[in-house]
Short mmCIF file of C-alpha atoms in Angstrom, two decimals:
data_model
loop_
_atom_site.label_atom_id
_atom_site.label_comp_id
_atom_site.label_asym_id
_atom_site.label_seq_id
_atom_site.Cartn_x
_atom_site.Cartn_y
_atom_site.Cartn_z
CA MET A 63 11.70 24.74 7.01
CA LYS A 64 11.22 21.50 8.67
CA ILE A 65 8.78 18.99 7.21
CA ILE A 66 7.58 15.40 8.36
CA HIS A 67 6.52 13.17 5.42
CA ILE A 68 4.20 10.31 5.69
CA SER A 69 1.89 8.37 3.49
CA ASP A 70 -0.65 5.43 2.96
CA LEU A 71 -2.25 5.44 6.55
CA HIS A 72 -4.72 3.24 5.24
CA LEU A 73 -6.90 3.90 8.19
CA GLY A 74 -9.71 1.37 8.82
CA LYS A 75 -7.41 -1.62 7.04
CA TYR A 76 -8.44 -5.06 7.49
CA LEU A 77 -6.39 -8.01 6.85
CA GLY A 78 -7.36 -11.90 7.34
CA GLY A 79 -10.32 -10.33 9.64
CA HIS A 80 -8.21 -8.41 11.94
CA SER A 81 -8.83 -4.67 12.30
CA PHE A 82 -5.46 -2.48 12.15
CA LEU A 83 -7.00 0.51 13.90
CA ASP A 84 -5.36 -0.39 17.07
CA ASP A 85 -1.69 -0.93 15.36
CA GLN A 86 -2.57 2.40 13.40
CA LYS A 87 -3.52 4.35 16.62
CA ALA A 88 -0.24 3.16 18.22
CA ILE A 89 2.12 4.22 15.25
CA LEU A 90 0.55 7.58 15.11
CA PHE A 91 0.35 8.58 18.69
CA GLN A 92 3.29 6.40 20.17
CA GLN A 93 5.67 6.86 17.43
CA ILE A 94 4.97 9.40 14.99
CA LEU A 95 3.74 12.25 17.41
CA PRO A 96 7.07 11.68 19.33
CA ILE A 97 8.95 12.67 16.29
CA VAL A 98 7.00 15.72 15.70
CA ASP A 99 7.52 16.88 19.35
CA LEU A 100 11.35 16.12 18.83
CA LYS A 101 11.94 17.62 15.33
CA LYS A 102 9.12 20.38 15.74
CA PRO A 103 8.45 20.59 12.12
CA GLU A 104 6.35 23.49 10.57
CA ALA A 105 4.54 21.19 8.23
CA VAL A 106 3.33 17.36 8.02
CA LEU A 107 2.74 16.07 4.83
CA LEU A 108 0.21 13.20 4.08
CA SER A 109 0.68 11.79 0.44
CA GLY A 110 -2.47 9.99 0.03
CA ASP A 111 -4.56 7.06 0.99
CA ILE A 112 -5.49 8.32 4.27
CA TYR A 113 -8.15 5.58 4.46
CA ASP A 114 -8.31 2.33 3.18
CA THR A 115 -11.76 2.35 1.42
CA LYS A 116 -13.82 5.09 0.09
CA ALA A 117 -16.18 4.74 2.59
CA PRO A 118 -14.25 4.61 5.86
CA SER A 119 -15.78 3.67 9.13
CA GLY A 120 -16.50 6.03 11.92
CA GLU A 121 -13.85 4.70 14.02
CA ALA A 122 -11.06 5.32 11.28
CA MET A 123 -12.36 9.07 10.82
CA ARG A 124 -12.35 9.54 14.41
CA LEU A 125 -8.85 8.19 14.54
CA PHE A 126 -7.62 10.41 11.84
CA ASP A 127 -9.39 13.40 13.52
CA ASP A 128 -7.75 12.87 16.72
CA PHE A 129 -4.48 12.68 15.07
CA LEU A 130 -5.47 16.09 13.24
CA VAL A 131 -6.28 17.61 16.48
CA GLU A 132 -3.10 16.69 18.08
CA LEU A 133 -1.21 18.36 15.32
CA PHE A 134 -3.11 21.38 15.53
CA HIS A 135 -2.43 21.74 19.27
CA ARG A 136 1.30 21.69 18.07
CA ASN A 137 0.75 24.56 15.63
CA VAL A 138 1.57 22.43 12.64
CA HIS A 139 0.37 22.73 9.31
CA VAL A 140 -1.10 19.66 7.62
CA PHE A 141 -0.89 19.27 3.86
CA ALA A 142 -3.02 16.27 2.59
CA ILE A 143 -4.09 14.67 -0.79
CA SER A 144 -6.20 11.68 -1.73
CA GLY A 145 -4.96 8.49 -2.83
CA ASN A 146 -6.51 5.93 -5.09
CA HIS A 147 -8.02 4.41 -2.26
CA ASP A 148 -9.51 7.45 -0.83
CA SER A 149 -12.97 9.38 -1.89
CA GLY A 150 -11.76 12.60 -3.32
CA ILE A 151 -14.86 14.17 -2.59
CA ARG A 152 -14.53 13.24 1.03
CA ILE A 153 -11.03 14.46 1.39
CA ASN A 154 -12.19 17.92 -0.11
CA LEU A 155 -14.88 18.41 2.36
CA PHE A 156 -14.72 21.80 4.07
CA HIS A 157 -11.33 22.28 2.68
CA GLU A 158 -11.35 26.17 2.57
CA LEU A 159 -12.89 26.26 5.97
CA LEU A 160 -10.31 23.86 7.30
CA SER A 161 -7.53 25.57 5.70
CA ALA A 162 -7.76 28.52 8.28
CA SER A 163 -7.11 26.01 10.85
CA GLY A 164 -3.88 24.72 8.97
CA TYR A 165 -5.13 21.77 7.54
CA HIS A 166 -4.79 22.07 3.59
CA THR A 167 -6.25 19.29 1.36
CA CYS A 168 -6.82 18.64 -2.07
CA GLY A 169 -8.77 15.49 -2.81
CA VAL A 170 -10.05 16.38 -6.37
CA TYR A 171 -8.27 17.71 -9.40
CA GLN A 172 -10.42 20.66 -10.74
CA GLY A 173 -8.37 22.32 -13.52
CA LYS A 174 -5.91 24.03 -11.25
CA VAL A 175 -3.51 22.50 -8.57
CA ALA A 176 -4.09 23.67 -5.20
CA SER A 177 -1.36 25.34 -3.64
CA TYR A 178 -0.46 27.05 -0.28
CA THR A 179 2.49 29.12 0.77
CA LEU A 180 4.58 28.96 4.05
CA GLU A 181 7.41 31.61 5.03
CA ASP A 182 10.37 31.00 7.20
CA GLU A 183 13.56 33.02 7.65
CA TYR A 184 14.68 32.02 4.01
CA GLY A 185 11.51 33.15 2.19
CA PRO A 186 8.40 31.55 0.98
CA VAL A 187 7.79 27.70 0.63
CA ASN A 188 5.10 26.91 -2.07
CA PHE A 189 3.14 23.41 -1.55
CA TYR A 190 1.57 21.75 -4.36
CA LEU A 191 -1.01 19.44 -3.87
CA VAL A 192 -1.87 17.04 -6.72
CA PRO A 193 -4.45 14.15 -5.62
CA TYR A 194 -4.18 10.72 -7.38
CA LEU A 195 -4.87 11.35 -11.16
CA ASN A 196 -6.16 9.26 -13.78
CA PRO A 197 -5.83 10.49 -17.47
CA GLY A 198 -9.65 10.81 -17.43
CA ASP A 199 -9.67 13.34 -14.52
CA VAL A 200 -7.19 15.79 -16.53
CA ARG A 201 -8.81 15.45 -20.04
CA VAL A 202 -12.12 16.85 -18.57
CA TYR A 203 -10.16 20.33 -18.00
CA HIS A 204 -7.08 19.90 -20.41
CA PRO A 205 -7.40 17.59 -23.37
CA PHE A 206 -4.07 15.99 -24.45
CA GLU A 207 -2.76 13.33 -26.39
CA SER A 208 -1.06 10.59 -24.81
CA GLY A 209 1.44 7.69 -25.48
CA GLN A 210 2.50 4.67 -23.72
CA ARG A 211 2.35 6.33 -20.48
CA PRO A 212 -0.75 8.34 -20.14
CA PHE A 213 -0.48 8.72 -16.48
CA ASP A 214 2.83 10.59 -17.20
CA ASP A 215 1.46 12.64 -20.08
CA ALA A 216 -1.59 13.64 -17.69
CA LEU A 217 0.64 15.01 -14.83
CA LYS A 218 2.96 16.61 -17.30
CA GLU A 219 -0.30 18.38 -18.97
CA VAL A 220 -1.41 19.34 -15.19
CA LEU A 221 1.96 20.99 -14.14
CA ARG A 222 2.28 22.46 -17.72
CA ASN A 223 -0.74 24.73 -16.88
CA GLU A 224 0.74 26.06 -13.55
CA GLU A 225 3.04 28.93 -13.15
CA ILE A 226 5.85 27.70 -10.95
CA ASP A 227 8.53 29.75 -9.98
CA THR A 228 11.51 27.83 -9.97
CA SER A 229 13.51 30.58 -8.20
CA LYS A 230 11.42 29.86 -5.26
CA ARG A 231 11.49 26.72 -2.83
CA ASN A 232 8.75 24.18 -4.21
CA VAL A 233 7.24 21.25 -2.56
CA ILE A 234 4.76 18.76 -4.27
CA LEU A 235 2.50 15.98 -2.89
CA SER A 236 1.81 13.29 -5.40
CA HIS A 237 0.30 9.91 -5.24
CA GLN A 238 1.52 8.13 -8.46
CA MET A 239 3.96 5.53 -9.39
CA VAL A 240 7.43 6.80 -10.63
CA ILE A 241 9.70 4.99 -13.13
CA GLY A 242 12.25 2.97 -10.89
CA SER A 243 9.84 2.11 -8.37
CA SER A 244 8.71 -1.53 -7.79
CA ARG A 245 5.18 -2.28 -6.69
CA SER A 246 4.58 -3.47 -3.14
CA GLU A 247 2.59 -6.82 -2.30
CA SER A 248 -0.13 -4.66 -0.72
CA ASN A 249 -0.58 -2.13 -3.36
CA THR A 250 -3.77 -3.31 -4.92
CA CYS A 251 -3.89 -0.77 -7.70
CA THR A 252 -3.97 -2.96 -11.07
CA VAL A 253 -3.79 -0.48 -13.77
CA GLY A 254 -1.30 -1.42 -16.20
CA GLN A 255 -0.71 -4.81 -15.18
CA LYS A 256 0.05 -5.77 -18.68
CA ASP A 257 2.49 -2.93 -19.26
CA PRO A 258 4.22 -2.16 -16.18
CA GLU A 259 5.05 1.35 -17.27
CA TYR A 260 1.46 2.15 -18.28
CA ASP A 261 0.65 4.07 -14.81
CA GLN A 262 4.19 5.39 -14.12
CA VAL A 263 5.34 8.85 -14.16
CA SER A 264 8.80 9.99 -14.97
CA LEU A 265 11.13 11.61 -12.55
CA ASP A 266 11.66 14.32 -14.98
CA THR A 267 8.19 15.26 -14.77
CA TYR A 268 8.81 16.71 -11.09
CA ARG A 269 12.03 18.31 -12.10
CA ASP A 270 10.69 22.06 -11.04
CA PHE A 271 10.42 20.96 -7.42
CA ASP A 272 12.99 20.84 -4.76
CA TYR A 273 11.17 18.02 -2.77
CA VAL A 274 8.68 15.69 -4.04
CA ALA A 275 6.51 13.88 -1.44
CA LEU A 276 5.37 10.57 -2.93
CA GLY A 277 2.66 8.09 -1.76
CA HIS A 278 1.25 5.01 -3.43
CA ILE A 279 4.08 2.61 -2.81
CA HIS A 280 4.13 0.84 0.45
CA LYS A 281 7.79 0.31 0.81
CA ARG A 282 10.76 3.05 1.47
CA MET A 283 12.35 4.33 -1.78
CA SER A 284 14.10 7.62 -2.92
CA PHE A 285 15.52 9.35 -6.10
CA HIS A 286 17.50 12.10 -7.20
CA GLY A 287 19.58 12.47 -4.25
CA SER A 288 16.63 11.88 -1.98
CA LYS A 289 14.73 14.73 -3.38
CA VAL A 290 12.00 12.26 -4.70
CA VAL A 291 10.95 10.22 -1.48
CA TYR A 292 8.35 7.26 -1.18
CA PRO A 293 8.48 6.97 2.99
CA GLY A 294 6.51 3.76 2.55
CA ALA A 295 2.97 3.07 4.27
CA ILE A 296 3.01 3.55 7.97
CA LEU A 297 2.69 -0.17 8.81
CA PRO A 298 3.37 -3.41 6.58
CA TYR A 299 0.00 -4.31 5.12
CA HIS A 300 1.17 -7.80 3.74
CA ASN A 301 2.94 -10.73 5.12
CA LEU A 302 5.77 -10.32 2.44
CA GLU A 303 6.64 -6.69 3.28
CA SER A 304 9.15 -5.63 5.68
CA ASN A 305 8.42 -4.71 9.26
CA GLU A 306 11.11 -1.66 8.97
CA ARG A 307 8.77 1.39 8.78
CA PHE A 308 10.01 5.10 8.29
CA VAL A 309 8.86 8.64 8.08
CA SER A 310 10.82 11.22 5.90
CA TYR A 311 12.40 14.12 7.63
CA VAL A 312 13.31 17.03 5.46
CA GLU A 313 14.98 20.25 6.22
CA LEU A 314 14.65 23.17 3.53
CA ARG A 315 17.16 25.88 3.89
CA GLU A 316 17.74 28.28 1.39
CA LYS A 317 17.04 27.32 -2.20
CA GLY A 318 19.34 24.11 -3.44
CA ASN A 319 20.16 23.32 0.49
CA MET A 320 18.10 20.45 1.42
CA THR A 321 18.80 17.43 3.84
CA GLN A 322 16.51 14.61 4.06
CA GLU A 323 16.43 11.29 6.37
CA PHE A 324 14.66 8.43 6.94
CA ILE A 325 13.44 8.12 10.53
CA PRO A 326 12.61 4.55 11.76
CA ILE A 327 9.25 3.78 13.48
CA THR A 328 8.29 0.43 14.87
CA PRO A 329 4.91 -1.19 14.43
CA LYS A 330 3.11 -2.53 17.54
CA ARG A 331 2.82 -6.02 15.74
CA LYS A 332 5.05 -7.26 13.38
CA MET A 333 4.43 -9.42 10.25
CA VAL A 334 5.87 -12.87 10.90
CA ASN A 335 5.81 -15.92 8.44
CA LEU A 336 5.85 -19.40 9.89
CA LYS A 337 6.36 -22.40 7.59
CA GLY A 338 6.55 -25.94 8.45
CA SER A 339 4.53 -29.19 9.05
CA TYR A 340 1.20 -29.10 10.75
CA SER A 341 2.90 -30.61 13.86
CA GLU A 342 6.01 -28.25 13.74
CA ILE A 343 3.64 -25.25 13.64
CA LEU A 344 1.67 -26.52 16.93
CA GLN A 345 4.85 -27.12 18.69
CA MET A 346 5.82 -23.31 17.98
CA GLU A 347 5.32 -20.81 20.90
CA SER A 348 2.22 -18.63 20.44
CA ILE A 349 2.82 -14.92 19.47
CA SER A 350 0.85 -11.59 19.43
CA ASP A 351 2.22 -10.54 16.29
CA TYR A 352 0.38 -10.89 12.91
CA VAL A 353 1.21 -14.47 11.53
CA ALA A 354 0.89 -15.89 8.06
CA ILE A 355 1.42 -19.74 7.96
CA THR A 356 2.52 -21.94 5.25
CA LEU A 357 1.91 -25.66 5.98
CA VAL A 358 4.13 -28.28 4.44
CA GLY A 359 2.94 -31.89 3.81
CA GLU A 360 -0.27 -33.48 4.77
CA VAL A 361 -3.07 -32.28 7.18
CA ASN A 362 -5.22 -34.51 8.22
CA ASP A 363 -7.03 -32.60 10.93
CA PRO A 364 -10.52 -31.07 9.68
CA GLN A 365 -10.05 -28.60 12.54
CA ALA A 366 -6.68 -27.26 11.78
CA SER A 367 -7.64 -23.73 10.68
CA VAL A 368 -9.91 -23.26 13.81
CA ILE A 369 -6.71 -24.68 16.18
CA LEU A 370 -4.28 -22.58 14.59
CA ALA A 371 -6.42 -19.62 14.71
CA ASP A 372 -7.10 -20.30 18.45
CA LYS A 373 -3.20 -20.49 18.92
CA PHE A 374 -2.10 -17.63 17.07
CA PRO A 375 -4.81 -14.72 17.80
CA TYR A 376 -3.63 -12.58 14.96
CA LEU A 377 -3.65 -15.12 12.13
CA ILE A 378 -3.90 -13.54 8.89
CA SER A 379 -3.41 -16.39 6.43
CA ILE A 380 -2.98 -20.22 6.07
CA SER A 381 -1.59 -21.45 2.78
CA ARG A 382 -0.45 -24.90 1.94
CA GLU A 383 2.61 -26.03 0.18
CA ARG A 384 2.90 -29.62 -1.14
CA GLU A 385 6.09 -31.34 0.15
CA TYR A 386 8.16 -32.86 -2.86
CA HIS A 387 10.59 -35.59 -2.69
CA GLU A 388 13.46 -36.21 -5.20
CA GLU A 389 11.98 -39.51 -6.21
CA ASP A 390 8.55 -37.90 -6.94
CA THR A 391 8.67 -37.64 -10.64
CA SER A 392 5.05 -38.28 -11.36
CA PHE A 393 4.14 -34.85 -12.45
CA SER A 394 7.42 -33.71 -13.81
CA SER A 395 7.36 -35.64 -17.06
CA ALA A 396 5.34 -34.37 -20.21
CA THR A 397 4.26 -38.15 -20.61
CA SER A 398 2.44 -38.31 -17.21
CA LEU A 399 0.10 -35.06 -18.03
CA PRO A 400 -3.48 -36.19 -17.64
CA LYS A 401 -5.37 -37.20 -20.88
CA THR A 402 -9.00 -37.89 -19.70
CA PRO A 403 -11.31 -36.01 -17.47
CA ILE A 404 -10.80 -38.64 -14.38
CA GLU A 405 -7.02 -38.33 -15.01
CA THR A 406 -7.17 -34.63 -14.71
CA ILE A 407 -9.16 -34.79 -11.41
CA GLU A 408 -6.86 -37.52 -10.24
CA TYR A 409 -3.91 -35.24 -11.22
CA PHE A 410 -5.36 -32.08 -9.35
CA LEU A 411 -6.19 -33.99 -6.35
CA GLU A 412 -2.80 -35.74 -5.83
CA SER A 413 -1.01 -32.37 -6.76
CA LYS A 414 -2.68 -30.68 -3.77
CA THR A 415 -3.22 -33.55 -1.21
CA ASN A 416 -0.63 -36.12 -2.07
CA HIS A 417 -3.65 -38.53 -2.19
CA ALA A 418 -4.68 -40.81 -5.07
CA LEU A 419 -8.21 -41.24 -6.06
CA SER A 420 -9.77 -44.58 -4.78
CA GLN A 421 -11.08 -47.03 -7.20
CA GLU A 422 -14.53 -46.32 -5.64
CA ASP A 423 -13.97 -42.77 -6.11
CA LYS A 424 -13.03 -43.22 -9.85
CA ASP A 425 -16.26 -45.31 -10.51
CA LEU A 426 -18.42 -42.65 -9.08
CA ILE A 427 -16.73 -39.98 -11.07
CA ARG A 428 -17.23 -42.08 -14.28
CA GLU A 429 -20.76 -42.64 -13.55
CA ILE A 430 -21.37 -38.76 -12.96
CA PHE A 431 -19.68 -38.07 -16.56
CA ASP A 432 -21.74 -40.95 -18.03
CA GLU A 433 -24.84 -39.25 -16.70
CA MET A 434 -23.69 -35.84 -18.11
CA GLU A 435 -23.23 -37.25 -21.44
CA LYS A 436 -26.58 -38.65 -21.43
CA ASP A 437 -28.24 -35.40 -20.79
CA LYS A 438 -26.39 -33.78 -23.61
#
């Protein structure tokens, strides 16, 4: 059985005031659909975060509908789960009715894992659909004790209540962090920041499955001989993420005989990072990619952001970096740390702008602090 696995579409994504819908349409219709036409899979797997928000725009929903229609015309079954960005209820709408058309979804865990079976020349392939799970989602149906990794304990409890025939070929869709994966810059899930393993799932939890179609991580990763795979988001959604994007292509033959490969896809617009002085940036050629600019040194032009946005039509961010010199040791010594409120303000201003407070500014700040003391 031939399978194409993608994840984290984040349809409707905005970054720096720019909509990604045009880029998402291009990657789906000009990159992924041609791969479907070439490989002719029986199934396409969507491992969560179909939309970027729980209340997506009409344009985002129409784009997804158009993509599903194209897959329907190609007689491809689609298996989809909700991610942490999705509304599980929205993803679950009309799932029984739509399943008759080959679109099989699970947006909300309701005490039992949704499963579907397809047949090929080697027999049945069972597809298990597990949406993004919080431990609380599981305790409603199956009370359980949890330790340092409650998300892992929750998923183990979910699968423990299923009768999985390990003599058959089994595929699971799961939108969770796994131990050994690293968080992407654009992954906004903040659960467990104090303990990096708090929301992670152990690879052993998936031991009964021949292929594990993961979502949630926006970069490509694979584990256990490519049986456990994150294909990554279909586009880079942060300026620090790689422009290299992939879909996972899988062929399941008889039990125990599987091949997996990453097929590259090319974003319409790349993420480009530019760094330099304001004058250096202005001398660079305008480009139609998404641009993140780091300005080094002083910028005395109050219209700088407007001018840069005009020069780079897909500008997503401007950050500042102070230009340090070897002889500049005024802020490196503990003896130079500020001791009074005025010194603190002066320290902050000079560290950010490389400008010192004038005596007139200091006198004005002192007057303000004196007035504040009188009002106490």
